Amino acid sequence: MAEEEYLEQKKRFDFLFEQRRDLRDSIASTEEAIRKIDEESKTQFLKALEEVNKNFQEIFAALFKGGNAEVKLLEPDNPLESGVEIVAQPPGKRVQNLNLLSGGEKSLTSLSFLFALFRYRPSPFCFLDEVDAALDDVNLARFLDLLKTIKHQTQFILITHNYKTMEVADYIYGTTMSEPNMTKLLSVKLDKKSGEEPNNLL
């Protein structure tokens, strides 16, 4: 019976040995695939970050009429796990963290970064809610000019109380309560001067 038991155990051992080898090969193959994906992700991320950073610097300088801005990795040696920091230097100010800027400067800096992302990877539409609230007239005009430059690739839906922002829209929607507990939706289509291209702002 010893020989029969040996053959039975050997058969089971050979089966388990083969299974262990297949499992180790699968683990090695999976680790190699993960390594390649991580490497490709890192390459694509750094390429995208470089392009977005370039766009961000250009748009920031255009909105602020000068100055410098950049997006920096907090852990450059580990880009896939690193956070990012936005550093902005409006004209006449020292390089500083975004938290130290005024409300209007924060808004413009954030919009610069948003449009830098859109320039790299356009979106068909975008909702903006009261982004012009902290902007003075000069900065508002710069912001609206920037909107016009990307109107061909992105349709904007703006929620605003600023009449100057409303003036550049094609359509305006609003609500009114003419009677208690009765809300009415109003819409207006704005006529543009002849020859002027309509803005993709809703």
Tab-separated table of C-alpha atoms in Angstrom:
chain	number	residue	atom	x	y	z
A	1	MET	CA	0.000	0.000	0.000
A	2	ALA	CA	2.988	2.302	0.522
A	3	GLU	CA	3.665	2.454	-3.226
A	4	GLU	CA	0.034	3.310	-4.013
A	5	GLU	CA	-0.032	5.976	-1.309
A	6	TYR	CA	3.253	7.385	-2.601
A	7	LEU	CA	1.926	7.621	-6.169
A	8	GLU	CA	-1.254	9.279	-4.951
A	9	GLN	CA	0.638	11.827	-2.837
A	10	LYS	CA	3.155	12.440	-5.655
A	11	LYS	CA	0.305	13.121	-8.070
A	12	ARG	CA	-1.194	15.622	-5.634
A	13	PHE	CA	2.238	17.167	-5.012
A	14	ASP	CA	2.871	17.571	-8.764
A	15	PHE	CA	-0.561	19.170	-9.180
A	16	LEU	CA	0.024	21.652	-6.315
A	17	PHE	CA	3.555	22.366	-7.542
A	18	GLU	CA	2.182	23.217	-10.987
A	19	GLN	CA	-0.514	25.376	-9.454
A	20	ARG	CA	2.072	27.230	-7.361
A	21	ARG	CA	4.211	27.853	-10.446
A	22	ASP	CA	1.228	29.166	-12.409
A	23	LEU	CA	0.300	31.391	-9.489
A	24	ARG	CA	3.831	32.785	-9.207
A	25	ASP	CA	3.911	33.407	-12.978
A	26	SER	CA	0.565	35.220	-12.721
A	27	ILE	CA	1.826	37.345	-9.832
A	28	ALA	CA	4.992	38.243	-11.755
A	29	SER	CA	2.960	39.037	-14.868
A	30	THR	CA	0.544	41.212	-12.869
A	31	GLU	CA	3.404	43.053	-11.153
A	32	GLU	CA	5.007	43.714	-14.534
A	33	ALA	CA	1.703	45.017	-15.919
A	34	ILE	CA	1.278	47.281	-12.864
A	35	ARG	CA	4.839	48.565	-13.300
A	36	LYS	CA	4.206	49.377	-16.967
A	37	ILE	CA	0.873	51.067	-16.156
A	38	ASP	CA	2.511	53.121	-13.392
A	39	GLU	CA	5.321	54.124	-15.729
A	40	GLU	CA	2.917	55.116	-18.494
A	41	SER	CA	0.650	56.937	-16.026
A	42	LYS	CA	3.621	58.842	-14.648
A	43	THR	CA	4.760	59.814	-18.161
A	44	GLN	CA	1.271	60.933	-19.198
A	45	PHE	CA	0.686	62.807	-15.942
A	46	LEU	CA	3.970	64.713	-16.118
A	47	LYS	CA	3.327	65.546	-19.771
A	48	ALA	CA	-0.171	66.821	-18.926
A	49	LEU	CA	1.148	68.767	-15.920
A	50	GLU	CA	3.808	70.437	-18.044
A	51	GLU	CA	1.266	71.458	-20.689
A	52	VAL	CA	-1.290	72.673	-18.119
A	53	ASN	CA	1.451	74.596	-16.308
A	54	LYS	CA	2.457	76.320	-19.539
A	55	ASN	CA	-1.176	77.227	-20.292
A	56	PHE	CA	-1.678	78.379	-16.696
A	57	GLN	CA	1.300	80.748	-16.852
A	58	GLU	CA	0.120	82.233	-20.172
A	59	ILE	CA	-3.490	82.723	-19.085
A	60	PHE	CA	-2.492	84.065	-15.660
A	61	ALA	CA	-0.183	86.630	-17.279
A	62	ALA	CA	-2.948	87.629	-19.712
A	63	LEU	CA	-5.560	88.062	-16.963
A	64	PHE	CA	-3.260	89.933	-14.593
A	65	LYS	CA	-1.376	91.821	-17.332
A	66	GLY	CA	1.862	90.295	-16.068
A	67	GLY	CA	3.022	88.285	-13.105
A	68	ASN	CA	3.921	84.616	-12.772
A	69	ALA	CA	2.102	81.487	-11.698
A	70	GLU	CA	2.833	77.789	-11.609
A	71	VAL	CA	1.562	74.465	-10.383
A	72	LYS	CA	4.162	72.607	-8.304
A	73	LEU	CA	4.258	69.018	-7.120
A	74	LEU	CA	4.604	68.672	-3.364
A	75	GLU	CA	6.533	65.406	-3.855
A	76	PRO	CA	8.372	65.586	-7.210
A	77	ASP	CA	9.950	62.149	-6.665
A	78	ASN	CA	6.536	60.505	-6.376
A	79	PRO	CA	4.266	62.339	-8.839
A	80	LEU	CA	1.448	59.771	-8.851
A	81	GLU	CA	0.937	60.115	-5.094
A	82	SER	CA	1.931	63.766	-4.759
A	83	GLY	CA	-0.396	66.672	-4.112
A	84	VAL	CA	-0.064	69.923	-6.037
A	85	GLU	CA	0.337	73.504	-4.930
A	86	ILE	CA	-0.606	76.624	-6.877
A	87	VAL	CA	1.834	79.480	-6.464
A	88	ALA	CA	0.878	82.888	-7.859
A	89	GLN	CA	2.703	86.206	-8.157
A	90	PRO	CA	0.504	89.038	-9.425
A	91	PRO	CA	2.421	92.027	-10.830
A	92	GLY	CA	4.197	93.983	-8.116
A	93	LYS	CA	3.824	91.280	-5.456
A	94	ARG	CA	6.163	88.647	-4.089
A	95	VAL	CA	5.673	84.964	-4.927
A	96	GLN	CA	3.113	83.679	-2.485
A	97	ASN	CA	0.687	80.934	-1.666
A	98	LEU	CA	-2.849	81.151	-3.031
A	99	ASN	CA	-4.229	81.573	0.502
A	100	LEU	CA	-2.464	84.943	0.840
A	101	LEU	CA	-4.127	86.540	-2.204
A	102	SER	CA	-7.145	88.842	-2.100
A	103	GLY	CA	-10.595	87.515	-3.004
A	104	GLY	CA	-10.451	88.901	-6.541
A	105	GLU	CA	-6.915	87.605	-7.067
A	106	LYS	CA	-7.949	84.154	-5.851
A	107	SER	CA	-10.877	84.146	-8.266
A	108	LEU	CA	-8.753	85.159	-11.242
A	109	THR	CA	-6.020	82.678	-10.332
A	110	SER	CA	-8.546	79.855	-9.998
A	111	LEU	CA	-10.141	80.793	-13.314
A	112	SER	CA	-6.701	80.877	-14.924
A	113	PHE	CA	-6.089	77.327	-13.764
A	114	LEU	CA	-9.559	76.182	-14.864
A	115	PHE	CA	-9.088	77.596	-18.360
A	116	ALA	CA	-5.576	76.125	-18.507
A	117	LEU	CA	-7.191	72.713	-18.003
A	118	PHE	CA	-9.791	73.493	-20.676
A	119	ARG	CA	-7.095	74.516	-23.124
A	120	TYR	CA	-5.322	71.209	-22.571
A	121	ARG	CA	-8.479	69.072	-22.600
A	122	PRO	CA	-11.527	70.990	-23.875
A	123	SER	CA	-14.924	70.287	-22.354
A	124	PRO	CA	-18.173	70.643	-24.334
A	125	PHE	CA	-19.801	72.722	-21.582
A	126	CYS	CA	-19.041	74.249	-18.210
A	127	PHE	CA	-21.133	75.562	-15.291
A	128	LEU	CA	-19.764	78.618	-13.496
A	129	ASP	CA	-21.587	79.754	-10.368
A	130	GLU	CA	-21.007	83.365	-9.228
A	131	VAL	CA	-17.334	83.263	-10.277
A	132	ASP	CA	-17.470	86.971	-11.100
A	133	ALA	CA	-18.764	88.037	-7.659
A	134	ALA	CA	-15.332	89.038	-6.311
A	135	LEU	CA	-14.093	90.735	-9.507
A	136	ASP	CA	-13.923	94.478	-9.990
A	137	ASP	CA	-14.842	96.035	-13.354
A	138	VAL	CA	-11.326	95.828	-14.817
A	139	ASN	CA	-10.801	92.194	-13.858
A	140	LEU	CA	-14.340	91.327	-14.916
A	141	ALA	CA	-13.635	92.719	-18.394
A	142	ARG	CA	-10.487	90.576	-18.605
A	143	PHE	CA	-12.422	87.515	-17.498
A	144	LEU	CA	-15.147	88.084	-20.103
A	145	ASP	CA	-12.509	88.592	-22.819
A	146	LEU	CA	-11.008	85.255	-21.819
A	147	LEU	CA	-14.403	83.578	-22.086
A	148	LYS	CA	-14.749	84.858	-25.631
A	149	THR	CA	-11.424	83.310	-26.651
A	150	ILE	CA	-12.609	79.771	-25.893
A	151	LYS	CA	-16.263	80.124	-26.843
A	152	HIS	CA	-15.719	78.016	-29.957
A	153	GLN	CA	-14.835	74.918	-27.918
A	154	THR	CA	-16.835	75.201	-24.691
A	155	GLN	CA	-20.402	76.341	-23.992
A	156	PHE	CA	-20.671	78.221	-20.705
A	157	ILE	CA	-23.659	78.258	-18.400
A	158	LEU	CA	-23.156	81.140	-15.980
A	159	ILE	CA	-25.058	81.810	-12.794
A	160	THR	CA	-24.555	85.487	-12.062
A	161	HIS	CA	-26.091	88.694	-10.752
A	162	ASN	CA	-23.662	90.919	-12.659
A	163	TYR	CA	-25.329	92.805	-15.495
A	164	LYS	CA	-22.025	93.149	-17.411
A	165	THR	CA	-21.666	89.376	-17.492
A	166	MET	CA	-25.274	89.099	-18.668
A	167	GLU	CA	-24.573	91.511	-21.519
A	168	VAL	CA	-22.201	89.081	-23.246
A	169	ALA	CA	-24.650	86.152	-23.119
A	170	ASP	CA	-26.756	84.900	-26.001
A	171	TYR	CA	-29.591	83.845	-23.707
A	172	ILE	CA	-30.614	84.935	-20.224
A	173	TYR	CA	-32.857	82.874	-17.965
A	174	GLY	CA	-34.241	84.155	-14.716
A	175	THR	CA	-36.938	83.484	-12.172
A	176	THR	CA	-39.452	85.801	-10.596
A	177	MET	CA	-42.142	85.418	-7.984
A	178	SER	CA	-44.947	87.692	-9.136
A	179	GLU	CA	-47.381	86.036	-6.754
A	180	PRO	CA	-46.703	84.338	-3.410
A	181	ASN	CA	-45.533	80.743	-3.833
A	182	MET	CA	-45.683	81.063	-7.649
A	183	THR	CA	-42.292	81.047	-9.375
A	184	LYS	CA	-42.155	81.961	-13.045
A	185	LEU	CA	-39.266	81.288	-15.447
A	186	LEU	CA	-38.350	84.092	-17.835
A	187	SER	CA	-36.044	83.851	-20.846
A	188	VAL	CA	-34.552	86.498	-23.100
A	189	LYS	CA	-32.619	86.039	-26.323
A	190	LEU	CA	-30.176	88.895	-26.813
A	191	ASP	CA	-29.743	90.335	-30.307
A	192	LYS	CA	-26.140	90.794	-31.390
A	193	LYS	CA	-24.865	93.507	-33.716
A	194	SER	CA	-24.757	92.415	-37.310
A	195	GLY	CA	-21.519	90.714	-38.208
A	196	GLU	CA	-20.673	90.000	-34.580
A	197	GLU	CA	-20.262	86.367	-33.656
A	198	PRO	CA	-22.599	85.164	-30.923
A	199	ASN	CA	-20.959	84.063	-27.685
A	200	ASN	CA	-21.499	80.517	-26.501
A	201	LEU	CA	-22.725	81.690	-23.127
A	202	LEU	CA	-26.019	80.473	-21.709
